[in-house]
């Protein structure tokens, strides 16, 4: 995974977000092994306690689970994966709508624009 | 118990106050950034922790003890300037470190050197500046110390060597040891830090977990540093 961090906001929270994206998109498959703390810290170039905190948060949210002695794995609970996928989609929709509203698009105009845009893309 | 404790630590050089009543503690398992502009007192603090200077007033304790023979056994120090005996080969240097420090892990050091394709028979004086910096860091991090004091470990090396050095610090992490990194190159080190200490004119301006600073202020530690130390 390529790691890039925004200046503001806690790094562990940004790592949680990136790993959620990987789980929701299937880049990290259900049941796949999650890198160990040290491995993740080296890969992302972050403090090991930060990497630990990110994994603990994902565990708390039920998206990964620990197996004694063999490490952590991505959840196989499809419902949980679908929930996080929707949660992330809502976030993207929210920022899209906010950006479009700033340009004066809203409601029906926004919807028409989007339908049109999708049709154009499909014809390409 | 704290690995390092300073209480009212003060050091003057003639009429110049290098450290002015510093109070701080470093707990085990933390990677701490000692961040400040040039001449803020970072090196003085590190030299006091090593027993290379003695306090004018106040005290500094390592594992509850005043710096001396006992504390040197657990403190691994990377000085600001290279101090490698350059007539030695890399292999001889490892023997030298093992003779001096019971906690030196020769296998770990040899592994790190071989990953950089540095041969044990290579002489230090034939190495580039960047390679020497890496070799010195490897010697320091290959000790199983309780406290690592790294004075400007990334100053004067290229960005790739910087990444290597920071990665070596991360991969040597041990929850019972602490690391203090002094630097003014904040953007490069901040992701690696647990805690941040801003020092200016010998006084502590801010001491907080790095993640708290980013979360509460919505800015990087580097940006906050630029605000605090705006000229």
Coordinates of C-alpha atoms in Angstrom, one line a residue:
Chain A
X1 CA 0.0 0.0 0.0
X2 CA 1.3 3.5 -0.8
X3 CA 1.0 5.7 2.2
X4 CA 0.6 9.4 2.1
X5 CA -0.6 11.5 5.0
X6 CA -2.4 14.9 5.1
X7 CA -0.8 17.5 7.3
X8 CA -3.7 17.8 9.7
X9 CA -5.4 15.1 11.6
X10 CA -4.0 12.2 13.6
X11 CA -1.9 9.7 11.5
X12 CA -3.5 6.7 13.2
X13 CA -7.0 7.9 12.0
X14 CA -5.7 8.3 8.5
X15 CA -4.3 4.8 8.5
X16 CA -7.7 3.4 9.7
X17 CA -9.3 5.2 6.8
X18 CA -6.9 3.8 4.3
X19 CA -7.2 0.3 5.5
X20 CA -11.0 0.5 5.6
X21 CA -10.8 1.6 1.9
X22 CA -8.7 -1.5 1.1
X23 CA -11.2 -3.7 2.9
X24 CA -14.2 -2.2 1.3
X25 CA -12.7 -2.3 -2.2
X26 CA -11.6 -5.9 -1.7
X27 CA -7.9 -5.0 -2.1
X28 CA -7.6 -6.6 1.3
X29 CA -9.8 -9.7 0.9
X30 CA -11.9 -11.2 3.6
X31 CA -9.8 -13.5 5.7
X32 CA -6.5 -12.1 4.4
X33 CA -3.7 -11.6 6.8
X34 CA -3.2 -8.1 8.1
X35 CA 0.5 -6.9 8.4
X36 CA 1.9 -7.1 11.9
X37 CA 2.5 -3.8 13.8
X38 CA 6.2 -3.6 13.1
X39 CA 5.7 -4.5 9.4
X40 CA 2.9 -1.9 9.0
X41 CA 5.0 0.8 10.9
X42 CA 8.0 0.2 8.6
X43 CA 5.8 0.1 5.4
X44 CA 4.0 3.4 6.3
X45 CA 7.1 5.0 7.9
X46 CA 5.3 5.7 11.1
X47 CA 5.8 5.2 14.8
X48 CA 5.0 1.6 15.9
X49 CA 2.6 2.9 18.6
X50 CA 0.7 4.7 15.9
X51 CA 0.4 1.6 13.8
X52 CA -0.7 -0.4 16.9
X53 CA -3.4 2.2 17.6
X54 CA -4.7 2.0 14.0
X55 CA -5.0 -1.8 14.2
X56 CA -6.6 -1.6 17.7
X57 CA -9.2 0.8 16.3
X58 CA -10.0 -1.5 13.3
X59 CA -10.2 -4.4 15.7
X60 CA -12.6 -2.5 18.0
X61 CA -14.8 -1.7 15.0
X62 CA -14.8 -5.4 14.1
X63 CA -13.1 -5.1 10.7
X64 CA -10.1 -7.1 11.6
X65 CA -9.7 -9.8 14.3
X66 CA -6.8 -11.2 16.1
X67 CA -5.9 -14.9 16.3
X68 CA -3.6 -15.8 19.2
X69 CA -0.1 -16.4 18.0
X70 CA -0.9 -16.2 14.2
X71 CA -1.7 -12.5 13.8
X72 CA -4.6 -10.4 12.6
X73 CA -7.0 -11.1 9.7
X74 CA -9.6 -9.2 7.7
X75 CA -13.1 -10.0 8.9
X76 CA -15.1 -12.5 6.9
X77 CA -18.4 -10.9 8.0
X78 CA -19.8 -9.6 4.7
X79 CA -22.3 -7.4 6.5
X80 CA -19.6 -5.6 8.3
X81 CA -17.7 -5.1 5.0
X82 CA -20.8 -3.8 3.3
X83 CA -21.5 -1.4 6.2
X84 CA -18.0 0.1 5.9
X85 CA -18.3 0.3 2.1
X86 CA -21.5 2.3 2.5
X87 CA -20.0 4.5 5.2
X88 CA -17.0 5.4 2.9
X89 CA -19.4 5.9 -0.1
X90 CA -21.5 8.3 2.0
X91 CA -18.3 10.2 2.9
X92 CA -17.3 10.6 -0.8
X93 CA -20.9 11.6 -1.7
X94 CA -20.8 14.2 1.1
X95 CA -17.6 15.8 -0.1
X96 CA -18.8 15.7 -3.8
X97 CA -22.1 17.3 -2.9
X98 CA -20.4 20.0 -0.9
X99 CA -17.9 20.8 -3.7
X100 CA -20.7 20.9 -6.3
X101 CA -22.9 23.1 -4.0
X102 CA -20.1 25.6 -3.8
X103 CA -20.3 25.8 -7.7
X104 CA -24.0 26.3 -7.4
X105 CA -25.2 22.8 -8.3
X106 CA -27.8 21.3 -6.1
X107 CA -30.9 19.1 -6.1
X108 CA -32.3 18.4 -9.6
X109 CA -29.6 20.2 -11.4
X110 CA -26.9 18.1 -9.6
X111 CA -28.8 14.9 -10.3
X112 CA -29.2 15.7 -14.0
X113 CA -25.5 16.7 -14.3
X114 CA -24.5 13.4 -12.8
X115 CA -26.8 11.3 -15.0
X116 CA -25.5 13.1 -18.1
X117 CA -21.9 12.7 -17.0
X118 CA -22.2 9.0 -16.4
X119 CA -23.9 8.6 -19.9
X120 CA -21.1 10.5 -21.6
X121 CA -18.5 8.4 -19.8
X122 CA -20.2 5.2 -20.9
X123 CA -20.3 6.3 -24.5
X124 CA -16.5 7.0 -24.5
Chain B
X1 CA 9.9 4.3 36.2
X2 CA 10.8 7.1 33.8
X3 CA 13.9 6.4 31.6
X4 CA 14.9 10.1 31.8
X5 CA 14.0 12.7 34.3
X6 CA 15.1 16.4 34.4
X7 CA 14.2 18.7 37.3
X8 CA 15.0 22.3 37.1
X9 CA 17.9 21.4 34.8
X10 CA 20.1 24.5 34.2
X11 CA 23.4 24.9 32.4
X12 CA 25.3 28.1 31.7
X13 CA 28.3 28.7 29.5
X14 CA 29.8 31.9 30.9
X15 CA 26.9 34.4 30.7
X16 CA 25.0 32.3 28.1
X17 CA 22.2 30.3 29.5
X18 CA 22.0 27.1 27.4
X19 CA 19.3 25.4 29.5
X20 CA 17.1 27.2 31.9
X21 CA 15.1 25.2 34.5
X22 CA 14.1 22.3 32.2
X23 CA 11.6 19.8 33.7
X24 CA 10.8 16.8 31.6
X25 CA 10.3 13.0 31.8
X26 CA 10.6 10.3 29.1
X27 CA 8.7 7.1 29.7
X28 CA 9.8 3.7 28.4
X29 CA 8.7 2.7 24.9
X30 CA 8.4 6.3 23.6
X31 CA 10.1 7.9 20.6
X32 CA 10.6 11.5 21.5
X33 CA 11.5 14.4 19.3
X34 CA 13.5 17.1 20.9
X35 CA 12.8 19.9 18.4
X36 CA 14.2 23.4 18.4
X37 CA 16.1 25.9 16.2
X38 CA 19.9 25.9 16.2
X39 CA 21.3 27.0 19.5
X40 CA 18.1 26.2 21.5
X41 CA 19.9 23.8 23.9
X42 CA 19.2 20.4 22.3
X43 CA 22.8 19.2 22.2
X44 CA 23.5 20.6 25.7
X45 CA 20.6 18.5 27.0
X46 CA 21.9 15.3 25.3
X47 CA 25.4 15.9 26.5
X48 CA 24.2 16.3 30.1
X49 CA 22.3 13.0 29.7
X50 CA 25.5 11.4 28.6
X51 CA 27.6 12.8 31.5
X52 CA 29.7 14.8 29.0
X53 CA 28.6 18.0 30.8
X54 CA 27.6 18.4 34.4
X55 CA 24.5 20.5 35.4
X56 CA 24.9 24.0 36.8
X57 CA 21.7 23.5 38.8
X58 CA 18.9 21.0 39.0
X59 CA 19.3 17.4 38.1
X60 CA 19.1 14.9 35.3
X61 CA 18.6 11.2 36.0
X62 CA 18.7 8.2 33.8
X63 CA 16.7 5.3 35.2
X64 CA 16.8 7.1 38.5
X65 CA 20.6 7.4 38.5
X66 CA 23.0 10.4 37.9
X67 CA 24.8 10.0 34.5
X68 CA 28.0 7.9 35.1
X69 CA 29.5 4.5 34.5
X70 CA 26.2 2.7 35.3
X71 CA 24.1 4.8 33.1
X72 CA 26.5 4.5 30.1
X73 CA 25.8 0.8 30.1
X74 CA 22.2 1.5 29.1
X75 CA 22.6 4.7 27.1
X76 CA 23.4 4.4 23.4
X77 CA 24.6 7.8 22.0
X78 CA 24.8 9.0 18.5
X79 CA 26.8 12.2 18.6
X80 CA 26.2 15.2 16.3
X81 CA 29.6 14.8 14.7
X82 CA 30.9 11.5 13.4
X83 CA 33.3 9.9 15.8
X84 CA 34.2 6.6 14.0
X85 CA 37.8 5.5 14.1
X86 CA 38.2 5.7 10.4
X87 CA 41.3 3.5 10.1
X88 CA 39.1 0.5 11.1
X89 CA 37.2 -1.8 8.8
X90 CA 33.4 -2.3 9.4
X91 CA 34.2 -5.7 10.9
X92 CA 36.8 -4.3 13.3
X93 CA 34.3 -1.6 14.3
X94 CA 31.8 -4.2 15.3
X95 CA 34.5 -5.9 17.5
X96 CA 35.3 -2.5 19.0
X97 CA 31.7 -1.9 19.9
X98 CA 31.3 -5.4 21.3
X99 CA 34.4 -4.9 23.5
X100 CA 33.0 -1.7 24.9
X101 CA 29.3 -2.6 25.3
X102 CA 28.0 -5.8 26.7
X103 CA 24.6 -5.1 25.1
X104 CA 26.0 -4.9 21.5
X105 CA 24.2 -7.3 19.2
X106 CA 26.9 -8.2 16.6
X107 CA 24.6 -10.4 14.6
X108 CA 22.0 -7.6 14.3
X109 CA 24.7 -5.1 13.2
X110 CA 26.2 -7.5 10.7
X111 CA 22.7 -8.2 9.2
X112 CA 22.1 -4.4 8.8
X113 CA 25.5 -3.9 7.2
X114 CA 25.0 -6.8 4.7
X115 CA 21.6 -5.5 3.7
X116 CA 23.4 -2.3 2.7
X117 CA 26.0 -4.4 0.9
X118 CA 28.8 -3.0 3.1
X119 CA 31.5 -5.6 3.4
X120 CA 33.1 -6.3 6.8
X121 CA 36.6 -5.8 5.3
X122 CA 35.7 -2.3 3.9
X123 CA 37.6 0.5 5.7
X124 CA 35.6 3.3 7.1
X125 CA 37.8 6.0 5.5
X126 CA 36.9 4.6 2.1
X127 CA 33.2 5.0 2.7
X128 CA 31.1 8.0 1.5
X129 CA 29.7 10.5 4.1
X130 CA 26.2 9.0 3.8
X131 CA 27.5 5.5 4.3
X132 CA 29.5 6.5 7.4
X133 CA 26.4 8.1 8.9
X134 CA 24.5 4.9 8.3
X135 CA 27.2 2.7 9.7
X136 CA 27.4 4.9 12.8
X137 CA 23.6 4.7 13.3
X138 CA 23.7 0.9 12.8
X139 CA 26.4 0.6 15.6
X140 CA 24.2 2.7 17.9
X141 CA 20.9 1.0 17.2
X142 CA 22.5 -2.5 17.4
X143 CA 23.0 -2.1 21.1
X144 CA 20.1 -3.4 23.2
X145 CA 20.0 -0.2 25.2
X146 CA 17.4 1.3 27.5
X147 CA 17.8 4.8 26.0
X148 CA 19.0 5.9 22.6
X149 CA 20.1 9.5 22.3
X150 CA 20.3 10.5 18.7
X151 CA 21.7 14.0 18.1
X152 CA 20.8 15.2 14.6
X153 CA 20.7 11.7 13.1
X154 CA 19.3 13.0 9.7
X155 CA 21.2 16.3 9.3
X156 CA 23.5 16.3 6.3
X157 CA 22.3 13.2 4.5
X158 CA 20.2 12.9 1.3
X159 CA 16.5 12.0 1.5
X160 CA 17.0 8.4 0.7
X161 CA 19.5 8.0 3.5
X162 CA 17.1 9.9 5.8
X163 CA 14.4 7.3 5.0
X164 CA 16.9 4.5 5.7
X165 CA 17.8 6.0 9.0
X166 CA 14.2 6.6 10.1
X167 CA 13.3 3.0 9.0
X168 CA 16.2 1.7 11.1
X169 CA 14.9 3.6 14.1
X170 CA 11.3 2.2 13.6
X171 CA 12.5 -1.4 13.0
X172 CA 14.7 -1.3 16.1
X173 CA 11.8 -0.2 18.3
X174 CA 11.5 -2.0 21.6
X175 CA 8.7 -1.3 24.0
X176 CA 11.0 -1.2 27.0
X177 CA 13.4 1.3 25.5
X178 CA 13.1 5.0 24.7
X179 CA 14.6 7.0 21.9
X180 CA 15.3 10.8 21.9
X181 CA 15.9 12.3 18.5
X182 CA 17.1 15.9 18.4
X183 CA 16.6 17.7 15.1
X184 CA 15.3 20.8 13.4
X185 CA 14.1 18.8 10.4
X186 CA 10.6 18.2 11.7
X187 CA 8.7 17.3 8.6
X188 CA 11.0 14.4 8.1
X189 CA 10.8 12.9 11.6
X190 CA 7.3 13.8 12.8
X191 CA 5.6 10.6 11.7
X192 CA 8.0 8.6 13.7
X193 CA 7.5 10.4 17.0
X194 CA 5.3 9.5 19.9
X195 CA 6.0 12.7 21.8
X196 CA 7.2 16.2 20.8
X197 CA 9.2 18.6 22.9
X198 CA 9.7 22.1 21.6
X199 CA 12.7 23.8 23.0
X200 CA 13.8 27.4 22.6
X201 CA 16.5 29.4 24.3
X202 CA 16.9 26.6 26.8
X203 CA 13.3 26.5 27.8
X204 CA 10.5 24.0 27.0
X205 CA 7.8 25.7 25.0
X206 CA 5.5 22.8 24.4
X207 CA 5.5 19.1 25.3
X208 CA 2.7 16.9 24.0
X209 CA 2.0 13.6 22.1
X210 CA 2.5 14.3 18.3
X211 CA -0.9 12.8 17.5
X212 CA -2.6 15.1 20.0
X213 CA -1.0 18.1 18.3
X214 CA -2.2 17.0 14.9
X215 CA -5.7 16.1 16.1
X216 CA -6.4 19.1 18.2
X217 CA -4.8 21.8 15.9
X218 CA -5.6 20.1 12.6
X219 CA -2.0 20.9 11.5
X220 CA 1.2 19.0 11.2
X221 CA 3.8 19.2 13.9
X222 CA 6.0 21.0 11.3
X223 CA 3.4 23.7 10.8
X224 CA 2.9 24.2 14.5
X225 CA 6.7 24.5 15.0
X226 CA 6.8 27.2 12.3
X227 CA 4.2 29.1 14.1
X228 CA 5.8 28.8 17.5
X229 CA 9.2 29.7 16.3
X230 CA 8.2 32.3 13.7
X231 CA 11.1 34.8 13.3

